[in-house]
DNA sequence: CTGAAAGCGCTAACAC
DNA sequence: GTGTTAGCGCTTTCAG
């Protein structure tokens, strides 16, 4: 590949002149400008990006840490980021970590080694203490609330959302309401839903939170466990519409009526929930992703809350 | 940030020695090796990636061109790519183009400017003629069949899949079968389904292919158009399960029985289809993505066909 | 085993 | 307006 020197030689100018026209700096005579452009097209030249990144110490590319790459919620977040990246001409790199904290740390070093300008954490498996130090190498933005001043975040009031949903169920007369979660108490979100439950219903029966729920099959498994136990719930709040769909299908299979015998509420307003007419709480993850992107490229440390929305259909 | 020189100085060795231990080259005395490691940890040093990429002329990162970033089919492809990238320690950059051919070309130049080692095209809006020249700058792999020898591809026999599905419908006695597509005849896939239709049913009524279908709402629109027309179809083959779900819901809404009054078959085996019990043809896009990745990093120009799978549930 | 030195391709003072 | 030149941070001959 031709380089900037070849162009300079061919156009009969210096490399700095070539660089100037490449970067649209003023003060280059029309004549030389034309000569440079001609040389560029004759030699089919494209500036080498690594060289530019090296000297500029900036890549115009940001990373998105996504624990699982087969999860609708993370997909939504990613879509939000992508939506904005196209408009702002940034490049985005997807970094699946499988909740492996070392992999996550490895991604954080991509900030340090100047491979990425900013990093969006859609979730995390390290403590903030381990993460914060990397903030000096690049912008870090989280998709959950944190009051660390070094970290910008676009978040939803998860606790409020959980409380409101449980309240809604309680108002309808439910006292035995179970719920599903992805990870266990190592997850911030799980801790919040447990607290919300306790606030409204008191002690949490050990058999009510069903964890490791991601897919429709997990929903079926959860329903199986829940609907044949002693403390059979009259309502289940699922951590996603796919999981809710699994619960719905199992309930139907054993002859339960929804919502009369079992109320079901999902999360994230996904197609399967729409198709099945399941109520859901939409945390507007696409918007969260969009805001996270804006914070990232704006090197902002703001905390922006995205409103959630409860969508009632026929299943609650 | 400390650089390799700082480390060399601190460890009392030359930069080449530091480089050697960084790259695990043999022939470095234990003593110096230890000194270097110590200096690295004392100075909290991380090698600069741009500098390495510049000199190595390789980035260990590949791009995936995705026209729409809110489409389940492309998501599946991307997930496949991501699955393998984690295992092989590659970095993947997502490049949404919105079917803008200039944007697509812009992505191709990322090969030329050494920003990406390889590029996976999940779809394309440029002619092969415009794309091929970039193959000399990096590996290009497509997710559709092409016999260009410069391009590796992981593909499904779309034509075969379309023919088989139509045949299945024909065998059940359907003669009026409509279908939906995403893009129009500028799309390879649309051309193939039209040819498959013609092979089995002869002339294609102008009102049968409904285009611009991506979401559930598009499915509803398609059903609306189709089910109130003159040539009312008895079967519809949708270009995705979400679209199929929209058709299903509309059919139910106007009191049609599925499959007695209207047979519906979707594509890609997505949650909403499972939830609604819709038949589907699974093109195994995740696998396609995985193979595409392998071809990409193997710089292979092989053509690998991924088998599709027709999954019959109650809707056909 | 180890170091000096020549780049990789580009930008940005600085001088004219 | 334009060219010279000193790097950016690293790898890799080439000598020793």
XYZ file of C-alpha atoms (C1' of nucleotides) in Angstrom:
664
model
C 0.000 0.000 0.000
C 1.092 3.494 -0.819
C 1.869 5.693 2.131
C 1.878 9.390 2.718
C 5.454 9.712 1.465
C 4.587 8.144 -1.848
C 1.796 10.632 -2.236
C 4.073 13.529 -1.334
C 6.658 12.429 -3.849
C 4.139 11.872 -6.592
C 2.412 15.180 -5.999
C 5.722 16.977 -5.719
C 4.982 18.346 -2.253
C 6.022 17.575 1.301
C 4.344 15.071 3.556
C 3.046 17.835 5.749
C 1.213 19.324 2.831
C -0.330 15.974 2.114
C -1.271 15.656 5.754
C -2.814 19.107 5.614
C -5.063 18.294 2.733
C -5.931 14.954 4.275
C -7.052 16.715 7.421
C -8.633 19.620 5.632
C -6.363 22.190 7.185
C -6.527 25.640 5.674
C -3.654 27.381 3.900
C -2.907 24.961 1.122
C -2.860 26.399 -2.364
C -5.492 25.157 -4.726
C -2.816 23.961 -7.071
C -1.063 21.719 -4.560
C -4.335 20.571 -3.165
C -5.333 19.355 -6.581
C -1.979 17.698 -7.118
C -2.328 15.842 -3.843
C -5.829 14.697 -4.616
C -4.732 13.449 -7.961
C -1.822 11.517 -6.503
C -4.150 10.034 -3.927
C -6.510 8.743 -6.509
C -3.800 7.569 -8.858
C -2.163 5.570 -6.131
C -5.476 4.535 -4.616
C -4.264 5.708 -1.253
C -5.989 5.409 2.105
C -4.353 6.676 5.312
C -3.357 3.996 7.747
C -5.605 4.061 10.737
C -3.199 2.548 13.251
C -0.655 5.249 12.553
C -3.249 7.940 13.067
C -4.573 6.374 16.241
C -1.062 6.027 17.564
C -0.267 9.658 17.190
C -3.674 11.058 18.045
C -4.055 8.760 21.053
C -7.669 8.288 20.180
C -9.518 5.733 18.120
C -13.066 6.975 17.726
C -14.207 3.589 18.752
C -15.926 2.451 21.891
C -16.536 -0.931 23.434
C -19.680 -2.422 24.889
C -19.288 -5.113 27.500
C -22.068 -7.642 27.208
C -22.006 -10.654 29.511
C -24.122 -12.869 27.309
C -24.384 -12.549 23.609
C -27.678 -14.367 23.338
C -29.820 -12.330 25.575
C -32.569 -10.052 24.399
C -32.007 -7.472 27.085
C -28.374 -6.988 26.171
C -29.331 -6.945 22.523
C -31.609 -4.018 23.165
C -28.899 -2.131 24.960
C -26.525 -2.845 22.113
C -29.045 -1.684 19.542
C -29.367 1.580 21.351
C -25.625 2.086 21.295
C -25.476 1.152 17.633
C -28.296 3.533 16.736
C -26.305 6.478 17.947
C -22.912 5.271 16.814
C -24.027 5.348 13.216
C -25.119 8.936 13.517
C -21.964 10.046 15.229
C -19.630 8.047 13.047
C -18.111 6.006 15.827
C -17.164 2.404 15.625
C -18.412 -0.027 18.251
C -16.804 -3.188 19.427
C -18.849 -5.824 21.203
C -17.148 -7.519 24.108
C -18.860 -10.623 25.436
C -17.484 -11.631 28.830
C -19.749 -14.442 30.032
C -19.574 -12.794 33.427
C -15.949 -13.823 33.700
C -14.382 -11.122 35.821
C -10.956 -11.621 34.317
C -12.294 -11.200 30.830
C -14.000 -8.084 32.021
C -10.733 -6.751 33.377
C -9.096 -7.619 30.105
C -11.673 -5.482 28.325
C -10.956 -2.629 30.688
C -7.300 -2.706 29.708
C -8.364 -1.977 26.147
C -8.890 1.513 27.507
C -5.423 1.553 28.942
C -3.704 0.330 25.828
C -5.479 2.941 23.748
C -7.491 0.474 21.765
C -10.781 2.019 22.819
C -11.771 5.551 23.778
C -14.606 4.557 26.038
C -16.333 1.540 27.463
C -19.990 0.940 28.222
C -20.749 -1.616 30.900
C -24.166 -3.137 30.408
C -23.498 -5.265 33.441
C -20.402 -6.192 35.405
C -18.860 -8.953 37.429
C -16.139 -6.944 39.147
C -16.535 -4.656 42.103
C -16.462 -0.992 41.371
C -13.182 -0.825 43.259
C -11.574 -2.948 40.618
C -13.150 -0.973 37.800
C -12.703 2.632 38.878
C -8.913 2.737 38.413
C -9.413 2.251 34.680
C -11.464 5.400 34.455
C -8.265 7.416 34.214
C -7.465 5.757 30.887
C -10.797 6.395 29.222
C -14.456 7.083 29.794
C -16.454 4.386 31.511
C -20.208 4.500 31.533
C -22.516 2.091 33.284
C -26.078 1.042 32.554
C -26.939 0.906 36.215
C -26.940 3.588 38.847
C -23.747 4.244 40.735
C -22.749 7.339 42.612
C -19.064 7.006 41.867
C -18.225 10.433 40.515
C -15.826 9.008 37.884
C -18.536 6.974 36.232
C -21.318 8.313 34.068
C -24.458 6.245 33.962
C -27.696 5.820 32.084
C -29.934 3.828 34.346
C -33.442 2.827 35.200
C -34.881 3.021 38.655
C -34.980 -0.735 39.013
C -35.936 -0.671 42.625
C -38.836 1.634 41.897
C -39.887 -0.515 39.008
C -39.837 -3.665 41.116
C -41.773 -2.026 43.920
C -44.372 -0.643 41.564
C -44.895 -3.986 39.887
C -45.207 -5.863 43.152
C -47.570 -3.199 44.421
C -49.717 -3.640 41.360
C -49.933 -7.353 42.016
C -50.614 -6.803 45.696
C -53.421 -4.412 44.856
C -55.031 -7.127 42.805
C -55.107 -9.273 45.894
C -52.046 -11.439 45.319
C -50.121 -12.405 48.409
C -48.141 -15.310 47.035
C -46.033 -13.878 44.275
C -42.886 -15.554 43.049
C -40.275 -14.174 40.687
C -37.396 -15.256 38.516
C -33.915 -13.804 38.188
C -30.899 -14.304 35.997
C -28.038 -14.384 38.423
C -28.185 -14.754 42.185
C -27.336 -12.245 44.864
C -24.019 -11.407 43.263
C -26.207 -9.383 40.936
C -27.258 -5.908 41.854
C -30.587 -6.375 40.202
C -31.353 -9.524 42.146
C -30.582 -7.768 45.398
C -32.965 -4.996 44.480
C -35.866 -7.218 43.585
C -35.442 -9.126 46.811
C -35.508 -5.921 48.791
C -38.560 -4.738 46.893
C -40.321 -8.008 47.580
C -39.566 -7.806 51.260
C -40.785 -4.269 51.479
C -44.168 -5.259 50.136
C -44.689 -8.819 51.216
C -42.345 -9.329 54.153
C -40.275 -12.490 54.399
C -39.265 -14.065 51.141
C -39.977 -17.806 51.027
C -36.831 -19.637 49.959
C -38.603 -21.309 47.048
C -39.866 -18.110 45.438
C -36.914 -16.677 43.638
C -35.972 -18.989 40.794
C -32.568 -18.142 39.424
C -30.590 -18.833 36.261
C -33.514 -17.866 34.085
C -32.667 -16.623 30.608
C -34.741 -18.491 28.054
C -38.197 -19.840 27.463
C -37.042 -23.246 28.652
C -35.840 -21.705 31.870
C -39.318 -20.258 32.245
C -40.830 -23.706 31.854
C -38.468 -25.073 34.460
C -39.329 -22.235 36.820
C -43.057 -22.804 36.393
C -42.592 -26.508 36.982
C -40.809 -25.892 40.247
C -43.163 -23.198 41.393
C -46.515 -24.650 40.426
C -46.025 -27.998 42.088
C -44.594 -26.733 45.352
C -46.302 -26.173 48.684
C -46.425 -22.430 48.558
C -47.944 -22.320 45.077
C -47.849 -18.689 43.887
C -50.833 -16.936 42.335
C -48.581 -14.554 40.416
C -45.120 -14.704 38.921
C -42.979 -11.761 37.923
C -40.524 -12.985 35.316
C -37.197 -11.352 34.520
C -37.908 -11.185 30.818
C -40.683 -11.903 28.360
C -39.126 -15.086 27.078
C -39.042 -16.492 30.559
C -42.595 -15.253 31.064
C -43.604 -17.017 27.871
C -42.173 -20.279 29.168
C -44.155 -19.866 32.370
C -47.268 -19.063 30.383
C -46.931 -22.116 28.203
C -46.396 -24.411 31.142
C -49.330 -22.939 32.998
C -51.562 -23.481 29.979
C -50.243 -26.997 29.579
C -51.361 -27.959 33.072
C -54.710 -26.325 32.543
C -54.265 -23.102 34.467
C -56.108 -19.989 33.373
C -54.115 -16.792 33.005
C -54.625 -14.475 34.800
C -57.420 -16.051 36.872
C -55.336 -18.909 38.254
C -51.950 -17.410 37.647
C -50.962 -13.857 36.859
C -47.790 -13.385 34.831
C -45.794 -10.242 34.191
C -42.656 -10.165 32.106
C -40.013 -7.585 31.304
C -38.640 -5.728 28.299
C -41.630 -5.768 25.973
C -40.372 -8.321 23.538
C -42.121 -9.846 20.534
C -42.981 -13.087 22.247
C -44.736 -11.173 24.997
C -46.655 -9.093 22.508
C -47.615 -12.201 20.596
C -48.862 -13.961 23.706
C -50.501 -10.865 25.165
C -48.345 -10.838 28.277
C -48.130 -7.804 30.497
C -44.642 -6.494 30.842
C -42.522 -3.767 32.266
C -40.524 -2.129 29.555
C -37.279 -0.769 30.891
C -36.606 0.932 27.573
C -33.226 -0.591 27.191
C -32.769 0.777 23.698
C -32.995 4.272 25.126
C -30.643 3.360 27.911
C -28.135 2.239 25.286
C -28.555 5.436 23.318
C -27.956 7.602 26.347
C -25.026 5.487 27.426
C -23.443 6.097 24.053
C -23.937 9.829 24.303
C -22.394 9.905 27.743
C -19.491 7.834 26.488
C -18.502 10.004 23.594
C -19.252 13.167 25.523
C -16.870 11.923 28.242
C -19.688 12.798 30.571
C -19.994 11.614 34.145
C -23.637 12.553 34.381
C -26.244 10.297 35.868
C -29.280 10.083 33.647
C -32.379 8.185 34.633
C -34.494 6.627 31.911
C -38.169 6.177 32.782
C -39.620 2.683 32.629
C -43.092 1.839 31.504
C -45.504 -0.790 32.705
C -47.536 -2.217 29.851
C -50.669 -4.029 30.909
C -52.101 -6.630 28.579
C -54.258 -9.573 29.637
C -51.941 -11.646 31.753
C -51.910 -9.893 35.105
C 1.403 6.194 30.517
C 4.738 4.490 30.732
C 6.117 3.196 27.489
C 8.526 0.482 26.560
C 11.475 2.802 26.978
C 10.554 3.594 30.540
C 10.408 -0.094 31.289
C 13.765 -0.701 29.649
C 15.355 2.075 31.615
C 13.858 0.963 34.893
C 14.789 -2.655 34.354
C 18.259 -1.695 33.213
C 17.909 -3.462 29.861
C 17.316 -2.467 26.260
C 13.933 -1.987 24.681
C 14.456 -5.034 22.520
C 14.852 -7.153 25.604
C 11.635 -5.746 26.989
C 9.957 -6.464 23.703
C 11.263 -10.009 23.825
C 9.803 -10.743 27.202
C 6.570 -9.043 26.229
C 6.296 -11.366 23.277
C 7.575 -14.415 25.075
C 10.553 -14.827 22.817
C 13.109 -17.332 23.984
C 16.695 -16.524 24.915
C 16.215 -13.967 27.626
C 17.998 -14.677 30.865
C 15.842 -15.377 33.865
C 17.430 -12.474 35.654
C 16.534 -9.878 33.041
C 13.160 -11.393 32.521
C 12.402 -10.914 36.188
C 13.712 -7.373 36.133
C 11.456 -6.527 33.220
C 8.416 -8.037 34.839
C 9.083 -6.114 37.967
C 9.442 -2.852 36.110
C 6.222 -3.575 34.258
C 4.268 -4.076 37.404
C 5.890 -1.176 39.209
C 5.052 1.180 36.391
C 1.689 -0.463 35.730
C 2.603 -0.745 32.096
C 0.438 -1.970 29.224
C 1.735 -2.065 25.647
C 0.073 0.383 23.290
C -2.122 -1.450 20.870
C -2.009 1.086 18.042
C 1.759 0.927 17.917
C 1.671 -2.845 17.755
C -1.002 -2.884 15.086
C 0.926 -0.353 13.068
C 4.048 -2.406 12.957
C 2.425 -5.830 12.743
C -0.046 -4.682 10.093
C -2.705 -6.728 11.766
C -5.299 -5.963 14.400
C -6.853 -9.269 15.451
C -10.176 -7.662 14.998
C -12.844 -8.291 12.431
C -15.908 -6.367 11.333
C -19.445 -7.571 10.746
C -21.570 -5.583 8.355
C -25.181 -5.608 9.470
C -27.697 -3.559 7.474
C -30.206 -3.203 10.271
C -29.360 -3.280 13.888
C -32.833 -4.212 15.024
C -33.423 -7.358 13.128
C -33.516 -10.779 14.689
C -31.965 -12.510 11.725
C -28.893 -10.301 11.767
C -28.739 -10.658 15.515
C -28.483 -14.397 15.159
C -25.686 -14.078 12.650
C -23.884 -11.685 14.956
C -24.301 -14.006 17.903
C -22.699 -16.772 15.941
C -19.735 -14.568 15.132
C -19.465 -13.461 18.743
C -19.606 -17.043 20.024
C -16.482 -17.936 18.161
C -14.683 -14.648 18.607
C -14.633 -15.125 22.355
C -13.029 -18.519 21.986
C -10.424 -17.340 19.552
C -9.693 -14.094 21.317
C -10.619 -11.823 18.468
C -12.372 -8.537 18.769
C -15.459 -7.857 16.701
C -16.757 -4.557 15.492
C -20.376 -4.203 14.443
C -20.974 -2.065 11.390
C -24.580 -1.077 10.734
C -25.045 0.281 7.237
C -28.807 0.655 6.813
C -28.307 -0.721 3.326
C -26.517 2.476 2.360
C -24.054 1.397 -0.277
C -21.658 4.233 0.470
C -21.556 3.321 4.105
C -20.885 -0.211 3.056
C -17.972 0.914 0.916
C -16.722 2.957 3.809
C -16.687 -0.195 5.911
C -14.745 -1.982 3.219
C -12.036 0.645 3.370
C -11.505 -0.298 7.004
C -9.791 -3.306 5.509
C -7.652 -1.093 3.367
C -6.602 1.248 6.116
C -5.619 -1.686 8.301
C -8.263 -1.097 10.874
C -9.740 -4.556 10.433
C -8.222 -7.870 9.407
C -11.388 -9.279 7.920
C -14.965 -8.390 7.173
C -18.093 -10.515 7.280
C -20.950 -9.420 5.069
C -24.270 -10.598 6.417
C -25.918 -8.855 3.509
C -24.815 -6.254 1.025
C -26.048 -3.374 -1.057
C -23.165 -3.122 -3.499
C -22.532 -5.318 -6.487
C -19.815 -7.882 -6.121
C -17.821 -5.926 -8.686
C -17.565 -3.062 -6.271
C -16.716 -5.319 -3.358
C -14.175 -7.737 -4.816
C -11.356 -5.179 -5.188
C -11.225 -4.836 -1.425
C -10.463 -8.501 -1.020
C -6.813 -7.775 -1.651
C -6.644 -5.719 1.533
C -8.173 -8.303 3.831
C -10.374 -11.341 4.013
C -13.992 -10.911 3.021
C -16.545 -13.539 3.801
C -20.176 -13.528 2.818
C -23.216 -15.133 4.406
C -24.701 -15.968 1.045
C -23.459 -18.145 -1.756
C -21.192 -16.601 -4.341
C -18.786 -18.324 -6.653
C -16.288 -15.499 -6.725
C -13.067 -17.288 -5.870
C -11.796 -14.382 -3.741
C -14.711 -14.613 -1.342
C -15.269 -17.297 1.238
C -18.842 -17.940 2.220
C -20.993 -19.661 4.796
C -24.399 -19.956 3.250
C -27.715 -21.698 3.270
C -29.328 -23.149 0.219
C -32.029 -20.522 0.212
C -33.439 -21.544 -3.078
C -33.728 -25.143 -1.929
C -35.297 -24.024 1.294
C -37.866 -21.910 -0.503
C -38.717 -24.670 -2.943
C -39.068 -27.233 -0.193
C -41.350 -25.017 1.834
C -43.559 -24.172 -1.109
C -43.655 -27.838 -2.051
C -44.792 -28.700 1.435
C -47.609 -26.208 1.160
C -48.520 -27.408 -2.313
C -48.654 -30.997 -1.069
C -51.172 -29.933 1.515
C -53.369 -28.702 -1.295
C -52.594 -24.992 -1.212
C -52.582 -23.258 -4.547
C -52.892 -19.685 -3.406
C -49.838 -19.019 -1.308
C -48.534 -15.537 -0.672
C -45.263 -14.548 0.933
C -43.520 -11.593 2.500
C -40.038 -10.238 1.934
C -37.797 -7.622 3.458
C -36.405 -5.796 0.471
C -37.559 -5.967 -3.136
C -35.823 -7.462 -6.117
C -32.597 -5.656 -5.346
C -32.234 -8.409 -2.805
C -30.784 -11.725 -3.760
C -33.063 -13.524 -1.392
C -36.177 -11.942 -2.843
C -35.147 -12.980 -6.327
C -34.712 -16.541 -5.171
C -38.060 -16.836 -3.454
C -39.769 -15.453 -6.527
C -38.049 -18.008 -8.718
C -38.939 -20.773 -6.295
C -42.552 -19.666 -6.298
C -42.694 -19.630 -10.058
C -41.172 -23.063 -10.322
C -43.934 -24.517 -8.194
C -46.952 -22.370 -8.815
C -46.290 -20.671 -12.133
C -47.059 -17.004 -12.539
C -46.724 -14.858 -9.475
C -49.754 -12.623 -8.867
C -48.586 -9.052 -8.359
C -50.342 -8.814 -5.007
C -48.692 -11.835 -3.436
C -45.272 -10.684 -2.457
C -45.582 -8.118 0.308
C -42.344 -6.267 0.825
C -40.736 -4.143 3.533
C -41.650 -6.646 6.182
C -39.463 -6.663 9.266
C -41.606 -6.506 12.374
C -44.795 -7.838 13.831
C -46.580 -4.690 12.726
C -45.412 -5.270 9.193
C -46.928 -8.737 9.453
C -50.231 -7.231 10.480
C -50.104 -4.859 7.544
C -49.278 -7.705 5.175
C -52.161 -9.801 6.464
C -54.486 -6.863 6.132
C -53.557 -6.382 2.505
C -53.605 -10.041 1.678
C -56.712 -11.189 3.483
C -59.020 -8.571 2.059
C -57.872 -8.820 -1.520
C -59.419 -10.680 -4.429
C -56.915 -13.456 -4.624
C -57.129 -14.278 -0.922
C -54.314 -16.734 -0.099
C -54.844 -19.902 1.900
C -51.243 -19.918 3.046
C -48.605 -17.312 3.762
C -44.892 -17.897 4.002
C -43.440 -15.092 6.100
C -39.846 -13.928 5.996
C -39.418 -14.212 9.751
C -41.296 -15.368 12.801
C -42.112 -11.888 13.986
C -43.780 -11.117 10.704
C -45.511 -14.504 10.882
C -46.713 -13.621 14.363
C -48.244 -10.404 13.079
C -50.038 -12.332 10.368
C -51.216 -14.875 12.912
C -52.598 -12.241 15.220
C -54.430 -10.456 12.463
C -55.883 -13.705 11.163
C -57.136 -14.573 14.632
C -58.536 -11.093 15.051
C -60.730 -11.448 11.985
C -61.843 -14.885 13.088
C -59.753 -17.078 10.832
C -58.667 -20.497 12.024
C -55.010 -21.423 11.672
C -54.192 -23.600 9.820
C -57.657 -24.562 8.571
C -58.457 -21.189 7.021
C -54.942 -19.916 6.726
C -51.647 -21.740 6.970
C -48.680 -19.741 8.206
C -44.995 -20.595 8.122
C -42.306 -18.319 9.433
C -38.532 -18.296 9.404
C -35.646 -18.437 11.876
C -37.258 -20.249 14.777
C -37.594 -17.306 17.077
C -39.180 -17.140 20.533
C -42.386 -15.527 19.342
C -42.890 -18.380 16.890
C -42.258 -20.967 19.558
C -44.637 -19.196 21.897
C -47.380 -19.060 19.306
C -46.726 -22.543 17.963
C -45.893 -21.360 14.486
C -44.161 -23.612 12.004
C -40.911 -22.212 10.791
C -37.886 -22.868 8.694
C -34.785 -22.453 10.740
C -31.888 -21.342 8.616
C -29.548 -21.807 11.541
C -28.150 -18.355 11.294
C -26.135 -18.709 14.474
C -24.222 -21.535 12.842
C -23.810 -19.517 9.688
C -22.263 -16.764 11.785
C -19.940 -19.187 13.520
C -18.703 -20.628 10.267
C -18.336 -17.195 8.745
C -16.080 -16.252 11.619
C -13.932 -19.322 11.170
C -13.556 -18.627 7.479
C -12.673 -15.036 8.236
C -9.863 -15.664 10.651
C -8.649 -18.654 8.661
C -8.432 -16.370 5.632
C -10.312 -19.121 3.892
C -12.108 -18.809 0.608
C -14.072 -21.986 1.085
C -17.758 -22.260 0.399
C -19.532 -23.975 3.246
C -23.191 -24.807 3.132
C -25.125 -24.879 6.383
C -28.185 -27.145 6.383
C -31.533 -25.588 7.157
C -34.293 -27.260 9.081
C -38.034 -27.100 8.678
C -39.789 -27.204 12.012
C -43.438 -28.109 11.825
C -45.712 -27.001 14.620
C -49.450 -26.450 14.359
C -49.716 -23.541 11.975
C -49.221 -25.070 8.550
C 21.736 -13.869 25.126
C 21.591 -8.679 24.347
C 21.601 -3.903 22.449
C 21.717 -0.320 18.693
C 19.283 1.366 15.309
C 16.199 1.459 11.522
C 11.831 1.806 10.585
C 5.989 1.194 10.612
C 2.817 5.654 8.639
C 1.426 9.613 10.262
C 0.966 14.511 12.776
C 2.472 18.824 14.344
C 5.549 22.142 15.872
C 8.862 25.130 13.940
C 11.224 27.662 10.666
C 11.209 29.968 6.451
C 1.663 28.720 2.234
C 5.130 25.094 2.583
C 8.903 21.947 3.953
C 11.956 19.858 7.615
C 12.073 17.213 11.297
C 11.167 15.183 15.577
C 8.565 12.073 17.473
C 4.062 8.539 18.694
C 5.355 3.302 20.936
C 6.598 -0.658 19.301
C 9.141 -4.771 16.529
C 12.924 -6.616 14.302
C 17.046 -7.176 11.804
C 21.825 -7.139 12.489
C 25.941 -7.194 15.093
C 28.289 -8.674 18.738
